[in-house]
Amino acid sequence: MAEVVVWVDHAGGVVAKPSLELLTVARRLGDPVAVVAGEGAAGAAGVLGEHGAVRVLVSEAPEYGEFLVVPKVDALAAAVGAVGVPVAVLVSSGGEGREIAARLAVRTGSGIVTDAVDVEVGADGGPVAVQSVFAASFTTRSRVTRGVPVIVVKPNAAPVEAAPAAGAVENLDVVFSPAAVCARVVERAGREASGRPELTEAAVVVSGGRGVGGAENFAVVEALADALGAAVGASRAAVDAGWYPHSHQVGQTGKSVSPQLYIASGISGAIQHRAGMQTSKTIVAINKDPEAPIFDLVDYGVIGDLHTVLPQLTDDINHRKN
Amino acid sequence: MTLRIVVCVKYVPDAAGERRFAGDGTVDREGVDGLLSELDEYAVEQALRIAEGSDGEVDVTVLTVGPEDAREAVSKGLRMGADRGVHVEDGGVHGSDVMGTSLVLAAAVEKAGFDLVLCGMASTDGAMGVLPAVLAERLGVPQVTLLSEVSVGGGAVSGRRDGDRASERVEAPLPAVVSVTDQSGEARYPSFKGIMAAKKKPVVEWDLDDLGLDADGVGLAGAFTEVVEAVERPARTKGEIVTDEGDGGLKVAAFLAGRKFI
């Protein structure tokens, strides 16, 4: 069976959820070959096998952590070479994932499609990428016409499914290119773990906007998020006002999310925000302004003050859970 | 030695307007207002700040590839304070995907001459966010991308890259390709002086011949991807909207429970 190369994003061997989703997508197209590079990479092999990886190509070298992006491109290119002609290369969306995929596409003379919300099997057995464009007003299906299709897939595009496979671990030989050791990471500070899921990966996102009214008031948004096991998002207005960190910004210049449930509180729904959340499956909004454009998108909306609606909602959820 | 900065900018349809596909699967730009991509303004701003903060000579070129209208993106950069402009316009470029566009940009950047290429993190229309990395790969120079802070000195560029897991300080020798995020610093408005001065600044126009490129390698003919279907999504059916009468939270909870979220 044809092989599909899957780039695995991990932290010290702990595989990111979107990479496991990629294995679900990959199995539709062929036999998944997982590529995992960096410190602790070998530790990821077990879980990758449990989720369908037939082969796991592992490369551990300090270069992956010491330099920006390109060593990982070298590793992925080596993996593609080791496979021969894969039916596709799949990479998860995210700043680094997109860049790795892009450089690989140039090197292999291949076309690239980014931000796929789903991948289907085309008539020729090759991948057809489904995208949601123009603030989700159009759904497109695209095909790569040259080279090995390189497809960057958004989180939540497919469920994580157990599918035990051989997971045969192989050492991947990588020779770093001169370009790989140019852009050096001179200092790294890990982000503070909030204990909440990653914004882009979360199945539920609760966001606050201008209507929250201040940094300290984000506590009501966080309390609801915790009751739902959700990630916290913020509109650009809230971020620009300094009420919440930029890393949580949802929208065109922030992060694009497509969770199962998106709760917008105190967010009017400017086009730039909508572009970042409109592919959410279910949308709920709470806003004082009945004219807020966000209400055009919602499955359920409450015209009201988030400072009373959110705590009541949070209490009721906690009450139902107990 | 003059430090040569080339800022790559894109003229994009206004996101607030209605956007559609044309019959050939490309974006229909007829009747849609365009503007300099907001995210590229941050790149122009950083180029100007580097120039202002430098002891030596710095030359800032604003470069765009696109149809006649796209010249406005260059003009905006000049009004903000860039020194010169390059507009690559050629019918053969129409329909280019990122591979074709990057080929044209790479050739134009090399022809213009550069020590530093500055880009926005993504365009506000295609929003792929891959062009800076592709450009670095094509030019064979380091990429230092997604920077929220950038500085140049001692023949190197350095900055802060905020990723999902970590915030990193990164540096690379010049020449290099840099992209900056919307956190890098508010872009300035053109001053009256800047607007007047921009009228006298040189803008060169190049076509594919000038860049030594073959039309087969770019445009629709040279595309590496194909849109096989574009379907307008039916407008979301508007859901139920209620007014809070003291039980708004309970109503949302009942809705969420009905959808099995709680």
XYZ file of C-alpha atoms in Angstrom:
584
model
C 0.000 0.000 0.000
C 1.126 3.525 -0.669
C 2.760 5.354 2.209
C 1.788 8.713 3.671
C 4.412 10.728 5.513
C 3.164 12.390 8.694
C 5.260 15.035 10.437
C 4.887 14.670 14.206
C 4.852 17.671 16.493
C 5.911 16.787 20.032
C 7.440 18.157 23.199
C 10.059 15.814 24.618
C 8.283 12.796 23.146
C 4.774 13.857 24.180
C 2.849 13.975 20.908
C 0.583 16.958 20.223
C -3.068 16.026 19.691
C -3.263 17.448 16.131
C -0.471 15.059 15.092
C -2.578 12.098 16.244
C -5.474 13.551 14.230
C -3.164 13.557 11.199
C -2.716 9.808 11.575
C -6.497 9.383 11.287
C -6.446 11.443 8.083
C -3.368 9.621 6.767
C -4.979 6.177 7.145
C -7.591 7.143 4.541
C -4.830 7.643 2.000
C -2.403 4.837 2.777
C 0.001 3.497 5.373
C 1.114 6.247 7.741
C 4.860 6.714 8.194
C 5.443 9.002 11.166
C 8.525 11.248 11.277
C 9.581 12.479 14.682
C 12.669 14.599 15.280
C 14.281 16.238 18.270
C 15.039 15.570 21.895
C 12.994 12.662 23.251
C 11.708 11.743 19.794
C 12.035 8.009 20.356
C 9.646 8.272 23.279
C 6.843 9.141 20.871
C 7.041 5.854 18.969
C 4.651 3.894 21.184
C 1.696 6.232 20.933
C 2.267 6.712 17.192
C 2.088 2.946 16.646
C -1.106 2.749 18.686
C -2.658 5.352 16.386
C -1.779 3.759 13.096
C 1.851 4.505 12.261
C 3.220 1.544 10.355
C 6.738 2.928 10.537
C 8.191 5.544 12.870
C 11.291 7.332 11.571
C 13.223 8.824 14.472
C 16.019 11.375 14.518
C 17.411 12.855 17.708
C 20.035 15.575 17.310
C 20.718 18.803 19.205
C 20.354 20.828 15.990
C 16.551 20.555 16.109
C 16.469 22.562 19.294
C 19.373 24.886 18.589
C 18.341 26.230 15.203
C 15.154 27.527 13.662
C 12.937 25.365 11.437
C 15.425 24.263 8.745
C 16.912 21.199 10.546
C 13.354 19.881 10.736
C 12.933 20.500 7.000
C 16.084 18.438 6.436
C 14.613 15.631 8.549
C 11.284 15.653 6.729
C 13.029 15.757 3.352
C 15.187 12.789 4.401
C 12.040 10.912 5.417
C 10.362 11.604 2.080
C 13.520 10.329 0.389
C 13.503 7.199 2.550
C 9.880 6.454 1.637
C 10.386 7.024 -2.073
C 7.240 8.532 -3.522
C 4.712 9.022 -0.729
C 1.097 9.642 -1.671
C 1.172 12.777 0.506
C 3.015 14.592 3.259
C 0.798 15.822 6.093
C 1.791 18.515 8.592
C -0.300 20.182 11.305
C -1.075 23.851 11.008
C 0.779 26.255 13.294
C 3.566 28.743 12.722
C 6.366 26.226 12.568
C 4.392 23.454 10.842
C 3.459 25.736 7.970
C 7.068 26.809 7.494
C 8.437 23.258 7.552
C 5.833 22.201 5.004
C 6.494 25.217 2.795
C 10.232 24.687 2.566
C 9.763 20.974 1.936
C 7.403 21.793 -0.935
C 10.035 24.032 -2.578
C 12.745 21.414 -2.154
C 10.695 18.589 -3.573
C 9.156 20.678 -6.361
C 5.710 20.081 -4.927
C 2.523 22.013 -4.494
C 1.274 22.915 -1.034
C -2.185 23.461 0.398
C -2.542 25.051 3.829
C -5.345 25.245 6.385
C -7.164 22.134 5.224
C -10.216 21.508 7.414
C -10.502 18.009 5.981
C -8.736 15.735 3.515
C -10.701 13.451 1.202
C -9.565 10.692 -1.105
C -9.758 11.833 -4.730
C -10.689 9.754 -7.769
C -7.014 8.899 -8.338
C -6.549 7.854 -4.728
C -4.598 11.025 -4.022
C -5.603 13.628 -1.474
C -8.149 16.382 -2.042
C -7.872 19.138 0.545
C -11.021 20.810 1.781
C -10.608 24.445 2.789
C -12.937 27.016 4.234
C -12.124 30.418 2.732
C -13.246 34.044 2.699
C -14.336 33.980 6.338
C -15.965 30.575 5.763
C -18.312 31.865 3.078
C -16.855 29.381 0.547
C -15.780 25.762 0.784
C -13.105 24.807 -1.733
C -11.609 21.489 -2.731
C -8.048 21.611 -4.016
C -5.608 19.187 -5.495
C -1.860 19.351 -5.760
C -0.930 18.907 -9.410
C 2.844 18.641 -9.197
C 5.193 16.676 -7.019
C 4.237 15.082 -3.711
C 1.115 16.740 -2.275
C 2.125 18.664 0.854
C -0.942 19.401 2.950
C -1.082 21.479 6.111
C -4.092 20.416 8.170
C -5.887 22.435 10.831
C -6.471 20.987 14.292
C -9.826 19.273 14.856
C -9.999 18.190 11.196
C -10.413 14.559 12.250
C -10.953 12.579 15.442
C -8.078 10.888 17.263
C -8.663 7.152 16.800
C -6.790 4.179 18.181
C -5.702 1.907 15.308
C -2.872 -0.341 16.417
C -0.164 -0.763 13.787
C 3.383 -2.073 13.677
C 4.987 1.215 14.654
C 8.349 -0.189 13.587
C 10.981 2.224 14.815
C 13.732 3.099 12.348
C 16.600 5.479 12.732
C 16.393 8.292 10.211
C 19.706 9.460 8.779
C 19.705 13.219 8.439
C 22.545 15.264 6.970
C 21.986 18.888 7.895
C 22.200 21.409 5.087
C 24.405 24.511 5.474
C 21.207 26.598 5.752
C 20.076 24.513 8.730
C 22.672 25.891 11.092
C 22.290 29.619 10.360
C 19.358 30.898 12.384
C 20.290 30.146 15.971
C 18.028 30.033 18.997
C 20.076 31.894 21.606
C 17.539 31.796 24.415
C 14.296 29.989 25.079
C 11.663 30.586 27.732
C 8.856 28.070 27.996
C 5.350 29.420 28.157
C 3.645 29.249 31.487
C 1.315 26.286 31.485
C -2.204 27.430 32.322
C -3.468 23.889 32.820
C -6.022 24.593 30.085
C -5.963 22.993 26.637
C -4.052 24.657 23.786
C -6.255 27.238 22.116
C -5.867 25.887 18.590
C -6.384 22.278 19.668
C -9.250 22.703 22.127
C -12.636 21.139 21.465
C -14.295 24.025 23.318
C -13.184 27.667 23.334
C -14.604 30.439 25.510
C -13.595 33.903 24.314
C -13.900 37.357 25.788
C -13.896 40.698 24.049
C -14.358 44.391 24.662
C -17.489 43.692 26.703
C -15.431 41.957 29.392
C -14.324 45.434 30.422
C -10.976 44.760 32.082
C -8.174 42.287 32.755
C -9.523 41.252 36.164
C -12.950 40.576 34.680
C -11.492 37.831 32.495
C -11.887 35.670 35.624
C -15.546 35.076 34.680
C -14.455 33.913 31.220
C -11.793 31.648 32.730
C -14.243 30.206 35.250
C -16.629 29.199 32.466
C -13.727 27.776 30.444
C -12.661 25.663 33.425
C -16.179 24.375 33.968
C -16.247 23.236 30.325
C -12.616 22.070 30.124
C -12.156 24.750 27.492
C -9.383 27.013 26.249
C -9.658 30.776 26.697
C -9.595 33.066 23.689
C -9.692 36.835 23.374
C -10.645 39.305 20.692
C -8.121 41.758 19.312
C -9.802 44.577 21.220
C -9.268 42.743 24.508
C -5.660 41.904 23.621
C -4.843 45.431 22.443
C -6.290 46.781 25.695
C -3.797 44.568 27.536
C -6.479 42.489 29.258
C -5.273 39.137 27.944
C -2.031 37.859 26.323
C -1.653 38.041 22.565
C -1.007 34.299 22.419
C -4.742 33.885 23.079
C -5.949 36.191 20.314
C -8.513 34.617 18.014
C -8.868 36.172 14.582
C -7.201 37.069 11.358
C -4.028 38.390 12.965
C -4.156 35.943 15.831
C -5.046 32.282 15.885
C -7.582 30.500 13.796
C -9.723 28.030 15.743
C -12.369 25.534 14.710
C -13.595 23.855 17.889
C -16.763 21.854 18.400
C -18.118 24.711 20.527
C -17.186 28.401 20.523
C -18.645 30.743 23.124
C -18.134 34.431 22.336
C -18.778 36.720 25.273
C -18.732 40.465 24.914
C -17.458 40.140 21.329
C -19.265 42.103 18.641
C -17.935 39.942 15.829
C -15.841 42.166 13.573
C -14.956 40.493 10.260
C -11.373 39.946 11.440
C -12.591 37.990 14.457
C -15.104 36.032 12.456
C -12.358 34.963 10.042
C -10.654 33.204 12.948
C -13.624 31.326 14.407
C -16.331 30.984 11.808
C -15.574 27.323 11.096
C -16.474 26.421 14.700
C -19.151 23.726 14.664
C -21.479 25.296 17.236
C -21.398 28.982 18.107
C -22.937 30.637 21.168
C -22.749 34.368 21.866
C -23.580 36.559 24.829
C -23.640 40.279 24.117
C -25.499 43.326 25.399
C -25.883 44.773 21.908
C -28.719 43.081 19.990
C -27.248 44.515 16.756
C -23.835 42.839 17.233
C -22.888 41.063 13.976
C -21.834 37.966 15.948
C -25.545 37.161 16.369
C -25.737 36.489 12.603
C -23.566 33.413 13.120
C -24.854 31.898 16.297
C -26.653 28.682 16.989
C -27.737 30.219 20.278
C -27.472 33.785 21.465
C -28.300 35.724 24.593
C -28.788 39.458 24.549
C -27.563 40.319 27.996
C -24.692 41.251 30.273
C -21.950 38.630 30.294
C -21.127 39.543 33.894
C -24.407 38.027 35.045
C -24.999 35.425 32.298
C -21.562 33.778 32.452
C -21.439 33.199 36.245
C -24.971 31.797 36.175
C -24.017 29.493 33.300
C -20.821 28.410 35.089
C -22.721 27.678 38.322
C -25.331 25.660 36.484
C -22.683 23.597 34.636
C -20.847 22.897 37.907
C -24.137 22.043 39.558
C -25.045 19.613 36.756
C -21.626 17.981 36.979
C -21.986 17.264 40.686
C 28.207 50.051 3.048
C 24.545 50.701 2.594
C 22.206 48.241 4.280
C 19.679 47.269 1.620
C 16.258 46.294 2.906
C 13.579 44.997 0.561
C 10.070 44.888 2.015
C 7.702 42.523 0.183
C 4.149 43.825 0.287
C 0.853 42.635 -1.128
C -2.159 44.447 -2.436
C -5.191 42.570 -1.150
C -8.947 42.819 -1.494
C -10.534 44.552 1.474
C -11.738 41.841 3.863
C -14.744 43.962 4.727
C -15.971 43.700 1.130
C -17.596 40.726 -0.530
C -15.112 38.283 -2.031
C -15.815 35.769 -4.791
C -14.127 33.404 -7.212
C -13.832 34.134 -10.916
C -14.583 31.473 -13.550
C -10.965 30.275 -13.691
C -10.848 29.487 -9.992
C -8.793 32.564 -9.145
C -9.968 35.289 -6.811
C -12.280 37.743 -8.560
C -10.793 41.193 -7.991
C -13.210 43.081 -10.198
C -15.146 45.693 -8.321
C -13.453 44.851 -5.034
C -11.580 47.607 -3.262
C -7.992 46.780 -2.513
C -5.409 48.029 -0.078
C -1.945 47.330 1.284
C -2.288 44.194 3.417
C -2.455 45.393 7.010
C 0.073 42.797 8.135
C 2.588 44.119 5.591
C 2.376 47.589 7.121
C 4.141 46.123 10.156
C 7.008 44.994 7.901
C 7.304 48.466 6.344
C 7.259 49.963 9.839
C 10.081 47.712 11.050
C 12.177 48.543 7.968
C 11.743 52.253 8.694
C 12.602 51.791 12.375
C 15.761 49.873 11.452
C 16.690 52.708 9.075
C 15.986 55.372 11.697
C 17.955 53.518 14.367
C 20.990 52.909 12.196
C 24.232 54.892 12.215
C 24.911 53.948 8.616
C 23.186 54.312 5.297
C 19.987 52.284 4.933
C 17.986 51.988 1.737
C 14.404 50.723 1.971
C 12.744 49.344 -1.164
C 9.069 48.370 -1.219
C 8.392 45.544 -3.660
C 5.106 44.185 -4.885
C 3.959 41.750 -7.559
C 0.502 42.260 -8.972
C -1.755 43.963 -11.477
C -1.853 47.707 -12.155
C -3.860 48.472 -9.003
C -1.197 46.822 -6.866
C 0.997 49.860 -7.417
C -1.037 51.436 -4.634
C 0.601 49.039 -2.159
C 4.015 50.370 -3.204
C 2.786 53.961 -3.030
C 1.513 53.443 0.508
C 4.940 52.142 1.538
C 6.576 55.193 -0.026
C 4.177 57.541 1.752
C 5.079 55.838 5.027
C 8.732 56.608 4.309
C 10.379 53.945 2.142
C 12.975 55.214 -0.329
C 12.028 53.505 -3.552
C 9.568 51.080 -5.069
C 9.517 48.119 -7.411
C 6.315 46.981 -9.077
C 6.409 43.714 -10.967
C 3.487 43.590 -13.345
C 2.954 41.004 -16.042
C -0.173 39.353 -17.382
C 1.617 36.027 -17.072
C 1.613 36.314 -13.290
C -2.203 36.154 -13.042
C -3.354 33.075 -11.164
C 0.041 32.327 -9.582
C -0.046 30.260 -6.428
C 2.525 30.745 -3.688
C 5.125 28.781 -5.662
C 4.795 31.048 -8.699
C 4.550 34.259 -6.689
C 7.609 33.358 -4.640
C 9.584 32.621 -7.804
C 8.821 36.119 -9.095
C 9.524 37.728 -5.723
C 12.824 35.884 -5.313
C 13.988 36.998 -8.764
C 12.916 40.587 -8.079
C 14.567 40.677 -4.655
C 17.828 39.433 -6.195
C 17.639 41.940 -9.034
C 16.965 44.768 -6.566
C 19.848 43.642 -4.353
C 19.300 42.948 -0.643
C 20.861 42.397 2.743
C 17.535 41.928 4.485
C 14.133 40.938 3.172
C 11.249 41.929 5.420
C 7.760 40.419 5.117
C 4.523 40.451 7.046
C 3.644 37.178 8.802
C 0.900 36.382 6.270
C -1.288 38.114 3.745
C -4.717 39.061 4.975
C -6.354 37.397 1.958
C -4.697 34.032 1.262
C -3.398 33.941 4.839
C -1.178 30.931 4.117
C 1.711 32.354 6.109
C 4.274 30.393 4.129
C 5.762 32.942 1.745
C 8.640 34.153 3.956
C 9.854 30.578 4.502
C 9.499 29.765 0.794
C 11.392 32.908 -0.126
C 14.229 32.038 2.272
C 14.446 28.556 0.784
C 14.539 29.966 -2.764
C 17.127 32.631 -1.919
C 19.257 30.196 0.080
C 19.468 32.517 3.084
C 18.452 32.064 6.738
C 14.865 32.645 7.750
C 14.142 34.454 10.992
C 10.387 34.498 11.000
C 7.344 35.407 13.072
C 9.286 37.990 15.059
C 7.547 40.262 17.525
C 10.769 42.264 17.994
C 13.503 42.783 15.452
C 16.864 44.518 15.422
C 19.816 44.655 13.052
C 23.441 45.217 13.949
C 26.929 43.840 13.414
C 25.957 42.095 10.209
C 23.248 40.078 11.904
C 19.520 40.225 12.542
C 18.044 39.191 15.846
C 14.636 39.149 17.405
C 12.011 37.433 19.498
C 9.892 34.606 18.131
C 6.817 33.760 20.184
C 5.724 30.221 19.452
C 2.928 28.147 20.920
C 5.195 26.539 23.491
C 8.039 28.960 23.997
C 9.309 32.441 23.426
C 12.700 32.353 21.766
C 15.460 34.843 21.050
C 16.873 34.068 17.647
C 19.638 35.483 15.480
C 21.131 34.944 12.055
C 23.830 36.492 9.892
C 22.754 38.724 6.997
C 21.552 38.347 4.337
C 18.335 36.891 5.737
C 14.574 36.803 5.334
C 12.591 38.118 8.280
C 8.861 38.149 8.895
C 7.214 40.192 11.620
C 3.930 39.746 13.474
C 1.287 42.312 14.356
C 2.956 42.518 17.778
C 6.121 44.081 16.378
C 4.916 47.646 16.718
C 2.088 49.839 15.494
C 2.559 50.982 11.901
C 2.777 54.727 11.383
C 0.375 56.850 9.371
C 1.935 58.695 6.446
C 2.690 62.301 7.384
C 1.889 65.211 5.078
C 5.608 65.512 4.409
C 5.779 61.809 3.640
C 2.863 62.058 1.237
C 4.447 64.955 -0.631
C 7.893 63.314 -0.716
C 6.461 60.024 -2.006
C 5.475 61.676 -5.273
C 9.118 62.201 -6.169
C 10.376 58.764 -5.191
C 11.423 56.372 -7.937
C 9.267 53.347 -8.754
C 10.656 50.926 -11.293
C 8.405 48.554 -13.196
C 9.598 45.118 -14.190
C 7.967 42.336 -16.131
C 8.866 38.657 -16.407
C 11.387 39.363 -19.178
C 13.215 41.823 -16.966
C 13.496 39.105 -14.339
C 14.559 36.442 -16.808
C 11.532 34.315 -15.964
C 9.561 32.108 -18.266
C 5.787 32.609 -18.233
C 5.328 28.820 -18.097
C 6.765 28.742 -14.600
C 4.285 31.194 -13.115
C 0.618 32.121 -13.343
C -2.114 29.559 -13.823
C 0.142 27.653 -16.258
C 2.793 27.215 -13.606
C 0.507 26.560 -10.651
C 1.269 23.576 -8.430
C -2.254 23.380 -7.086
C -5.698 23.480 -8.586
C -9.010 24.459 -7.072
C -11.326 21.726 -8.328
C -14.428 23.065 -6.641
C -15.490 26.279 -4.911
C -18.936 26.194 -3.386
C -20.578 29.109 -1.675
C -21.633 27.973 1.727
C -25.264 28.587 2.527
C -25.478 31.390 5.049
C -25.576 29.950 8.549
C -29.171 29.572 9.589
C -29.589 32.018 12.367
C -30.106 30.222 15.622
C -32.351 31.118 18.509
C -31.657 34.435 20.181
C -33.154 35.245 23.555
C -33.025 38.271 25.802
C -31.700 37.724 29.304
C -34.445 38.073 31.847
C -32.449 36.833 34.769
C -32.227 33.274 33.460
C -29.926 33.780 30.433
C -27.185 31.586 31.870
C -29.629 28.777 32.637
C -30.982 28.945 29.096
C -27.481 28.643 27.595
C -26.822 25.704 29.922
C -30.016 23.999 28.741
C -28.966 24.582 25.108
C -25.480 23.160 25.764
C -26.937 20.164 27.586
C -29.284 19.556 24.639
C -26.230 19.452 22.351
C -24.415 17.127 24.787
C -21.700 19.646 25.620
C -22.449 19.221 29.311
